[in-house]
Short mmCIF file of C-alpha atoms and ligand atoms in Angstrom, two decimals:
data_model
loop_
_atom_site.label_atom_id
_atom_site.label_comp_id
_atom_site.label_asym_id
_atom_site.label_seq_id
_atom_site.Cartn_x
_atom_site.Cartn_y
_atom_site.Cartn_z
CA MET A 1 5.93 -14.68 -24.74
CA ASP A 2 7.43 -17.34 -22.44
CA GLU A 3 10.58 -15.29 -22.39
CA LEU A 4 8.61 -12.19 -21.37
CA ILE A 5 6.86 -14.06 -18.54
CA ALA A 6 10.23 -15.31 -17.27
CA PHE A 7 11.55 -11.75 -17.37
CA LEU A 8 8.46 -10.45 -15.57
CA LYS A 9 8.85 -13.05 -12.81
CA ARG A 10 12.52 -12.17 -12.45
CA VAL A 11 11.72 -8.46 -12.09
CA TYR A 12 9.08 -9.14 -9.46
CA SER A 13 11.34 -11.55 -7.55
CA GLU A 14 14.05 -8.92 -7.34
CA MET A 15 11.82 -5.92 -6.72
CA ILE A 16 9.28 -7.00 -4.08
CA PRO A 17 11.86 -7.78 -1.34
CA ILE A 18 13.23 -4.21 -1.52
CA ASN A 19 11.33 -2.16 1.04
CA SER A 20 10.64 1.27 -0.48
CA VAL A 21 8.12 2.65 1.99
CA GLY A 22 8.59 6.42 2.20
CA PRO A 23 9.89 8.18 5.34
CA ASP A 24 6.51 9.82 6.03
CA ASN A 25 5.21 6.29 6.55
CA GLY A 26 8.21 5.22 8.63
CA GLY A 27 10.14 3.52 5.80
CA PRO A 28 13.68 3.85 4.42
CA GLY A 29 12.68 5.55 1.15
CA GLU A 30 13.27 4.54 -2.45
CA LEU A 31 17.06 4.67 -2.97
CA GLU A 32 17.72 0.93 -2.89
CA LYS A 33 14.88 0.19 -5.31
CA ALA A 34 16.02 2.99 -7.61
CA LEU A 35 19.59 1.65 -7.69
CA TYR A 36 18.28 -1.77 -8.64
CA LEU A 37 16.05 -0.36 -11.38
CA GLU A 38 18.77 1.96 -12.68
CA SER A 39 21.08 -0.97 -13.33
CA LEU A 40 18.24 -2.95 -14.88
CA LEU A 41 17.39 -0.09 -17.28
CA ARG A 42 21.03 0.03 -18.38
CA GLN A 43 21.18 -3.76 -18.75
CA LEU A 44 18.07 -3.68 -20.91
CA GLY A 45 19.72 -1.24 -23.30
CA PHE A 46 18.08 2.12 -22.61
CA LYS A 47 20.11 4.73 -24.52
CA SER A 48 19.78 7.36 -21.80
CA VAL A 49 19.27 6.83 -18.07
CA LYS A 50 19.32 9.74 -15.63
CA ARG A 51 18.62 10.08 -11.94
CA TYR A 52 17.07 13.19 -10.45
CA ASP A 53 17.32 13.20 -6.67
CA SER A 54 15.28 15.36 -4.37
CA SER A 55 16.95 15.94 -1.05
CA ASP A 56 15.26 14.46 2.02
CA PRO A 57 17.47 13.92 5.09
CA ARG A 58 14.95 11.48 6.56
CA ALA A 59 15.42 8.94 3.75
CA LYS A 60 18.23 6.43 3.29
CA GLY A 61 21.06 8.18 1.44
CA GLY A 62 19.41 11.54 2.19
CA VAL A 63 17.58 11.53 -1.14
CA ARG A 64 14.35 10.62 -2.86
CA PRO A 65 15.49 9.34 -6.27
CA ASN A 66 13.63 9.61 -9.59
CA LEU A 67 14.74 7.72 -12.70
CA VAL A 68 14.18 9.09 -16.17
CA ALA A 69 15.17 6.98 -19.16
CA LYS A 70 14.62 6.88 -22.91
CA LEU A 71 14.83 3.64 -24.84
CA PHE A 72 16.05 4.99 -28.18
CA ASP A 73 16.69 8.66 -27.40
CA ASP A 74 16.91 9.56 -31.09
CA GLY A 75 14.37 12.36 -31.38
CA ARG A 76 11.32 10.21 -32.01
CA PRO A 77 8.14 11.50 -30.34
CA VAL A 78 7.99 10.17 -26.80
CA ILE A 79 5.29 8.26 -24.97
CA TRP A 80 6.13 8.18 -21.28
CA ILE A 81 5.18 5.50 -18.83
CA VAL A 82 5.22 7.04 -15.35
CA ALA A 83 5.13 4.62 -12.41
CA HIS A 84 5.90 5.18 -8.75
CA ILE A 85 8.44 3.11 -6.85
CA ASP A 86 7.40 3.91 -3.27
CA THR A 87 4.81 1.72 -1.54
CA VAL A 88 2.62 2.02 1.51
CA PRO A 89 3.53 -0.08 4.59
CA PRO A 90 2.12 -3.63 4.85
CA GLY A 91 -0.30 -2.65 7.62
CA ASP A 92 -1.42 -5.39 10.01
CA GLU A 93 0.78 -8.32 8.91
CA SER A 94 -1.47 -10.90 10.58
CA LEU A 95 -4.01 -10.16 7.83
CA TRP A 96 -1.56 -11.33 5.15
CA HIS A 97 -1.45 -14.96 4.00
CA TYR A 98 1.85 -14.25 2.23
CA LYS A 99 4.88 -12.33 3.41
CA PRO A 100 4.56 -8.72 2.18
CA PHE A 101 8.28 -8.37 1.40
CA GLU A 102 8.83 -11.86 -0.02
CA VAL A 103 7.61 -12.57 -3.51
CA THR A 104 5.06 -15.40 -3.88
CA PHE A 105 3.70 -16.73 -7.19
CA VAL A 106 0.40 -18.62 -6.91
CA ASP A 107 -2.08 -19.41 -9.68
CA GLY A 108 -0.75 -16.83 -12.09
CA ARG A 109 -0.66 -14.12 -9.46
CA VAL A 110 2.26 -12.42 -7.79
CA TYR A 111 1.74 -11.47 -4.15
CA GLY A 112 3.62 -8.86 -2.12
CA ARG A 113 3.47 -5.22 -1.03
CA GLY A 114 3.70 -3.13 -4.15
CA ALA A 115 2.82 -6.01 -6.52
CA GLU A 116 0.06 -3.85 -7.98
CA ASP A 117 0.63 -0.37 -6.54
CA ASP A 118 2.73 0.44 -8.35
CA GLY A 119 5.06 -2.47 -9.06
CA GLN A 120 2.67 -3.44 -11.83
CA GLY A 121 3.29 -0.08 -13.50
CA VAL A 122 7.06 -0.55 -13.17
CA ALA A 123 6.91 -4.13 -14.46
CA LEU A 124 4.70 -3.08 -17.38
CA ALA A 125 7.13 -0.35 -18.44
CA LEU A 126 10.04 -2.82 -18.33
CA CYS A 127 8.15 -5.47 -20.33
CA VAL A 128 7.17 -2.91 -22.97
CA ALA A 129 10.82 -1.81 -23.22
CA LYS A 130 12.05 -5.37 -23.62
CA ALA A 131 9.53 -6.10 -26.35
CA LEU A 132 10.06 -2.80 -28.21
CA LEU A 133 13.79 -3.46 -28.59
CA ASP A 134 12.95 -6.00 -31.29
CA GLU A 135 11.01 -3.45 -33.32
CA GLU A 136 11.25 -0.07 -34.99
CA PRO A 137 8.31 1.66 -33.30
CA LYS A 138 6.98 5.04 -34.33
CA PHE A 139 7.39 6.36 -30.77
CA ASP A 140 10.24 6.34 -28.31
CA LEU A 141 9.50 4.89 -24.88
CA GLY A 142 10.24 7.24 -22.01
CA VAL A 143 10.21 5.76 -18.54
CA ALA A 144 9.90 7.78 -15.35
CA PHE A 145 10.11 5.84 -12.10
CA VAL A 146 9.16 8.35 -9.41
CA SER A 147 9.31 8.55 -5.62
CA ASP A 148 6.91 9.91 -3.04
CA GLU A 149 3.59 9.23 -4.80
CA GLU A 150 1.92 7.93 -1.67
CA THR A 151 2.63 11.06 0.33
CA GLY A 152 2.15 13.97 -2.02
CA SER A 153 4.69 13.61 -4.88
CA LYS A 154 6.67 16.68 -3.83
CA HIS A 155 9.90 14.67 -4.17
CA GLY A 156 8.59 12.72 -7.16
CA ALA A 157 6.46 13.72 -10.15
CA GLN A 158 6.22 17.33 -8.99
CA HIS A 159 10.01 17.53 -8.69
CA LEU A 160 10.51 16.24 -12.24
CA LEU A 161 7.86 18.54 -13.68
CA LYS A 162 9.53 21.51 -12.03
CA LEU A 163 12.84 20.52 -13.61
CA GLY A 164 11.15 20.52 -17.03
CA VAL A 165 11.85 16.87 -17.82
CA PHE A 166 8.62 16.50 -19.84
CA ASN A 167 7.45 18.45 -22.90
CA ALA A 168 3.92 19.56 -23.71
CA SER A 169 4.20 17.57 -26.95
CA ASP A 170 4.86 14.32 -25.05
CA TRP A 171 2.16 11.84 -24.13
CA VAL A 172 1.96 10.29 -20.69
CA LEU A 173 0.59 6.95 -19.56
CA ILE A 174 0.15 6.34 -15.86
CA PRO A 175 -0.45 2.68 -15.04
CA ASP A 176 -1.45 3.25 -11.41
CA ALA A 177 -5.21 2.55 -11.41
CA GLY A 178 -7.55 0.75 -13.70
CA SER A 179 -10.25 -1.85 -14.00
CA ALA A 180 -10.36 -5.65 -13.93
CA ASP A 181 -11.10 -5.92 -17.66
CA GLY A 182 -8.79 -3.11 -18.75
CA SER A 183 -11.65 -1.08 -20.19
CA LEU A 184 -11.33 2.07 -18.08
CA VAL A 185 -9.31 4.83 -19.73
CA GLU A 186 -9.11 7.55 -17.08
CA VAL A 187 -8.93 11.09 -18.43
CA ALA A 188 -10.27 13.09 -15.49
CA GLU A 189 -10.23 13.20 -11.72
CA LYS A 190 -12.39 14.94 -9.18
CA SER A 191 -10.95 17.45 -6.73
CA VAL A 192 -10.58 16.14 -3.21
CA LEU A 193 -11.38 18.21 -0.11
CA TRP A 194 -11.24 16.88 3.43
CA PHE A 195 -12.35 19.20 6.19
CA LYS A 196 -12.92 19.04 9.90
CA VAL A 197 -15.48 20.99 11.90
CA LYS A 198 -15.05 21.62 15.60
CA VAL A 199 -18.17 22.53 17.56
CA GLU A 200 -17.68 23.97 21.05
CA GLY A 201 -20.61 24.17 23.47
CA LYS A 202 -20.49 23.75 27.24
CA GLN A 203 -19.92 20.49 29.10
CA THR A 204 -22.20 19.52 31.97
CA HIS A 205 -23.66 16.57 33.88
CA GLY A 206 -26.09 14.31 32.00
CA SER A 207 -28.85 15.09 34.50
CA THR A 208 -28.56 18.88 34.10
CA PRO A 209 -28.39 19.54 30.36
CA HIS A 210 -29.96 22.99 30.88
CA LYS A 211 -26.69 24.11 32.51
CA GLY A 212 -24.63 23.34 29.40
CA VAL A 213 -24.73 23.39 25.64
CA ASN A 214 -24.66 19.89 24.14
CA ALA A 215 -21.97 19.99 21.43
CA ASN A 216 -22.96 16.53 20.19
CA ARG A 217 -26.53 17.57 19.36
CA LYS A 218 -25.36 20.82 17.76
CA ALA A 219 -22.73 18.96 15.73
CA MET A 220 -25.30 16.48 14.39
CA LYS A 221 -27.59 19.31 13.40
CA LEU A 222 -24.75 21.22 11.77
CA ALA A 223 -23.42 18.16 9.91
CA LEU A 224 -26.85 17.54 8.41
CA LEU A 225 -27.15 21.21 7.47
CA ILE A 226 -23.79 21.14 5.66
CA ASP A 227 -24.69 17.82 4.04
CA GLN A 228 -27.99 19.12 2.71
CA PHE A 229 -26.63 22.48 1.58
CA LEU A 230 -23.73 21.03 -0.41
CA HIS A 231 -25.86 18.35 -2.06
CA GLU A 232 -28.46 20.93 -3.08
CA LYS A 233 -26.03 23.50 -4.41
CA TYR A 234 -23.57 21.17 -6.16
CA LYS A 235 -25.90 18.77 -7.90
CA GLU A 236 -24.68 19.09 -11.48
CA GLU A 237 -23.81 15.89 -13.31
CA ASP A 238 -20.93 14.89 -15.55
CA ALA A 239 -21.35 11.59 -17.39
CA LEU A 240 -17.56 11.07 -17.51
CA PHE A 241 -17.64 10.10 -13.86
CA GLU A 242 -19.03 7.20 -11.91
CA PRO A 243 -20.88 8.35 -9.82
CA PRO A 244 -21.65 11.31 -12.16
CA VAL A 245 -22.04 13.84 -9.35
CA SER A 246 -19.88 15.59 -6.77
CA THR A 247 -19.96 13.65 -3.51
CA PHE A 248 -20.03 14.99 0.07
CA GLU A 249 -19.79 12.41 2.83
CA PRO A 250 -19.66 12.94 6.57
CA THR A 251 -17.11 10.32 7.61
CA LYS A 252 -14.92 10.35 10.69
CA ARG A 253 -16.07 11.52 14.10
CA GLU A 254 -13.64 12.22 16.95
CA PRO A 255 -14.52 10.63 20.29
CA ASN A 256 -16.05 13.24 22.62
CA VAL A 257 -16.61 12.13 26.22
CA PRO A 258 -15.67 8.65 27.46
CA ASN A 259 -18.72 8.21 29.69
CA ILE A 260 -22.46 8.23 29.08
CA ASN A 261 -23.53 10.64 31.81
CA THR A 262 -21.62 13.68 30.62
CA VAL A 263 -23.03 16.13 28.09
CA PRO A 264 -20.09 16.79 25.76
CA GLY A 265 -18.77 20.31 25.42
CA VAL A 266 -16.78 19.61 22.25
CA ASP A 267 -17.64 17.57 19.18
CA GLN A 268 -15.61 17.18 15.97
CA PHE A 269 -16.57 15.65 12.65
CA TYR A 270 -15.12 15.35 9.16
CA PHE A 271 -16.33 15.47 5.56
CA ASP A 272 -14.80 13.78 2.53
CA CYS A 273 -15.77 15.80 -0.59
CA ARG A 274 -15.06 14.87 -4.21
CA LEU A 275 -15.84 17.70 -6.61
CA LEU A 276 -16.45 17.62 -10.34
CA PRO A 277 -13.67 19.58 -12.11
CA ARG A 278 -16.09 22.43 -12.92
CA HIS A 279 -16.38 23.40 -9.23
CA ALA A 280 -13.70 25.26 -7.31
CA VAL A 281 -12.59 23.88 -3.95
CA ASP A 282 -12.39 27.46 -2.64
CA GLU A 283 -16.07 28.00 -3.28
CA VAL A 284 -17.01 25.00 -1.13
CA VAL A 285 -14.68 26.18 1.64
CA LEU A 286 -16.35 29.62 1.54
CA ASP A 287 -19.82 28.08 1.63
CA VAL A 288 -19.01 25.94 4.65
CA THR A 289 -17.35 28.87 6.45
CA ARG A 290 -20.48 30.97 5.94
CA LEU A 291 -22.75 28.14 7.17
CA LEU A 292 -20.59 27.82 10.28
CA ASP A 293 -20.77 31.57 11.01
CA GLU A 294 -24.54 31.62 10.68
CA PHE A 295 -24.93 28.49 12.79
CA SER A 296 -22.63 29.80 15.54
CA LYS A 297 -24.66 33.00 15.89
CA LYS A 298 -28.01 31.22 15.85
CA GLU A 299 -27.16 28.30 18.12
CA GLY A 300 -24.81 29.86 20.67
CA VAL A 301 -21.82 27.63 19.93
CA ARG A 302 -18.37 28.24 18.52
CA CYS A 303 -17.71 26.46 15.21
CA THR A 304 -14.36 26.33 13.43
CA LEU A 305 -13.36 24.88 10.09
CA GLU A 306 -10.05 23.20 9.35
CA VAL A 307 -9.10 22.10 5.83
CA VAL A 308 -7.25 18.85 6.50
CA SER A 309 -6.32 18.10 2.91
CA ARG A 310 -7.14 19.35 -0.56
CA GLU A 311 -6.16 18.39 -4.06
CA ASP A 312 -7.44 20.79 -6.67
CA THR A 313 -8.03 18.97 -9.89
CA SER A 314 -6.91 19.94 -13.34
CA LYS A 315 -8.61 20.24 -16.69
CA PRO A 316 -9.44 16.74 -17.94
CA THR A 317 -7.45 15.29 -20.82
CA ASP A 318 -9.49 15.71 -24.01
CA PRO A 319 -11.25 12.38 -24.74
CA GLU A 320 -10.70 13.21 -28.43
CA SER A 321 -6.93 13.61 -28.03
CA PRO A 322 -4.74 11.37 -30.23
CA LEU A 323 -3.35 9.57 -27.16
CA VAL A 324 -6.82 8.53 -25.99
CA LYS A 325 -7.84 7.60 -29.55
CA ARG A 326 -4.78 5.43 -30.00
CA LEU A 327 -5.24 3.64 -26.70
CA THR A 328 -8.94 3.00 -27.31
CA ARG A 329 -8.14 1.61 -30.77
CA ALA A 330 -5.53 -0.71 -29.29
CA LEU A 331 -8.04 -1.88 -26.68
CA GLU A 332 -10.70 -2.54 -29.32
CA LYS A 333 -8.17 -4.67 -31.18
CA ARG A 334 -7.70 -6.64 -27.94
CA GLY A 335 -11.45 -7.23 -27.82
CA VAL A 336 -12.05 -4.82 -24.92
CA LYS A 337 -14.74 -2.16 -25.17
CA PRO A 338 -13.08 1.01 -23.85
CA ARG A 339 -14.82 3.19 -21.32
CA ILE A 340 -13.46 6.74 -21.21
CA GLY A 341 -14.11 8.18 -17.80
CA GLY A 342 -13.08 9.87 -14.61
CA ILE A 343 -12.39 8.69 -11.08
CA GLY A 344 -12.93 10.20 -7.65
CA GLY A 345 -9.37 9.75 -6.39
CA GLY A 346 -6.24 11.67 -7.23
CA THR A 347 -3.18 10.29 -9.06
CA VAL A 348 -0.11 12.16 -10.30
CA ALA A 349 -2.04 12.75 -13.55
CA LYS A 350 -3.25 16.13 -12.31
CA TYR A 351 0.28 17.55 -12.23
CA PHE A 352 0.76 16.67 -15.90
CA ARG A 353 -2.72 17.87 -16.87
CA ASN A 354 -2.03 21.18 -15.14
CA LEU A 355 0.76 21.69 -17.69
CA ASN A 356 -1.50 20.62 -20.58
CA ILE A 357 0.41 17.39 -21.12
CA PRO A 358 -2.09 14.78 -22.38
CA CYS A 359 -2.19 11.96 -19.95
CA VAL A 360 -4.24 8.82 -19.26
CA VAL A 361 -4.36 6.58 -16.23
CA TRP A 362 -4.84 3.00 -17.30
CA MET A 363 -3.97 -0.62 -16.55
CA THR A 364 -5.71 -3.94 -16.02
CA CYS A 365 -5.90 -4.73 -12.32
CA ASP A 366 -8.17 -6.08 -9.60
CA ASP A 367 -7.63 -3.01 -7.43
CA THR A 368 -5.79 -4.60 -4.48
CA ALA A 369 -3.68 -1.52 -3.74
CA HIS A 370 -2.98 -0.90 -0.02
CA ALA A 371 -4.84 -4.12 0.94
CA PRO A 372 -3.36 -7.16 2.69
CA ASP A 373 -2.44 -9.88 0.16
CA GLU A 374 -1.90 -7.26 -2.53
CA TYR A 375 -1.37 -9.00 -5.87
CA ALA A 376 -1.10 -8.55 -9.60
CA LYS A 377 -2.06 -11.06 -12.29
CA LEU A 378 0.89 -11.85 -14.55
CA ASP A 379 -1.46 -12.31 -17.53
CA ASN A 380 -2.75 -8.76 -17.06
CA VAL A 381 0.78 -7.38 -17.34
CA ILE A 382 1.40 -9.42 -20.48
CA SER A 383 -1.92 -8.39 -22.08
CA ASP A 384 -1.27 -4.75 -21.21
CA THR A 385 2.22 -5.03 -22.73
CA ARG A 386 0.67 -6.25 -25.98
CA THR A 387 -1.86 -3.41 -25.96
CA LEU A 388 0.87 -0.84 -25.45
CA LEU A 389 3.06 -2.33 -28.17
CA GLU A 390 0.15 -1.67 -30.51
CA LEU A 391 0.05 1.92 -29.26
CA PHE A 392 3.76 2.53 -29.87
CA ARG A 393 3.67 0.84 -33.24
CA ALA A 394 0.44 1.93 -34.81
CA SER A 395 0.55 4.33 -37.71
CA ASP A 396 -2.21 6.89 -38.10
ZN1 ZN B 1 -0.21 4.00 -6.63
#
């Protein structure tokens, strides 16, 4: 295992300094990181290594690269490890104790932007490959290192799925979220809907409110109405998820007037909604639209709805599927009690699940993604490698 830790440290040392922030976030894109990983995959002995570029003139080289490789490529059934190679920007660098684009090893942790999200997924796939080369596993290891996960996956996982790179008979592991003890095996995700409501009344002086229509007051009333309606209508529970219900949270509020003695004529607020897979996003949008129409008529204001972002979820992966069974058995062997469940956020899993490809999101991590001082624990990567070796090896 010493050899594997040395390899892991080498991969991290070479990978972290390569900035692969996507162009939507002001970065150069993933080409340089992909070129590095492509040569590493070949060095390791992968029998087939292919690159699928998606054109994007904003990125370095004009492309968003995706690497697809198979370790043995001899017709064995394939378990894929899909990890993304783009990262988010460091954010406020004064909040970091370590340099985001220089690798730092302290107390068994590796620090740097992308150390966990999703460098840990990349590192895990490479460690599994290295270890599998000494064996005759039942499954082939497929590796897909994809671009553009942080900004919609159009140039990444979605591009590869459109090209038909994966088969419905394949299994897919996505080490891009997890829990600190490795117990969470994610098989489902909620749909995400973000919407904005604009309420237009009539601005006036603070001393003469009767001459205007206070958009702030109307907006507060309306926000509570929406809040109450959605919670009452969509109150079903699904024990797969934590929390087990759909959630509807009023979150951001746009500033209205800069001074205290003006009654605002416009007020804008946002909701973050996470829906259980059984509910359609469209139905919520229709409900809110209807509430807005009724409220506008009754209260003498103009209300408009804007869907800022939506991610319609897919059918969950069957908790009884052989992939989930195998992974839970491997975890039990490791002494971890598996918890099969769903999360409220969206990963690339939904694109695979939409095509009925069984897929789990899993790894052991402290959840430091996007934070300053992002890190991964080297021991977690090694333990996860051992768990996955079991998965590739195990006979039925
Ligand atoms: Zn990620």
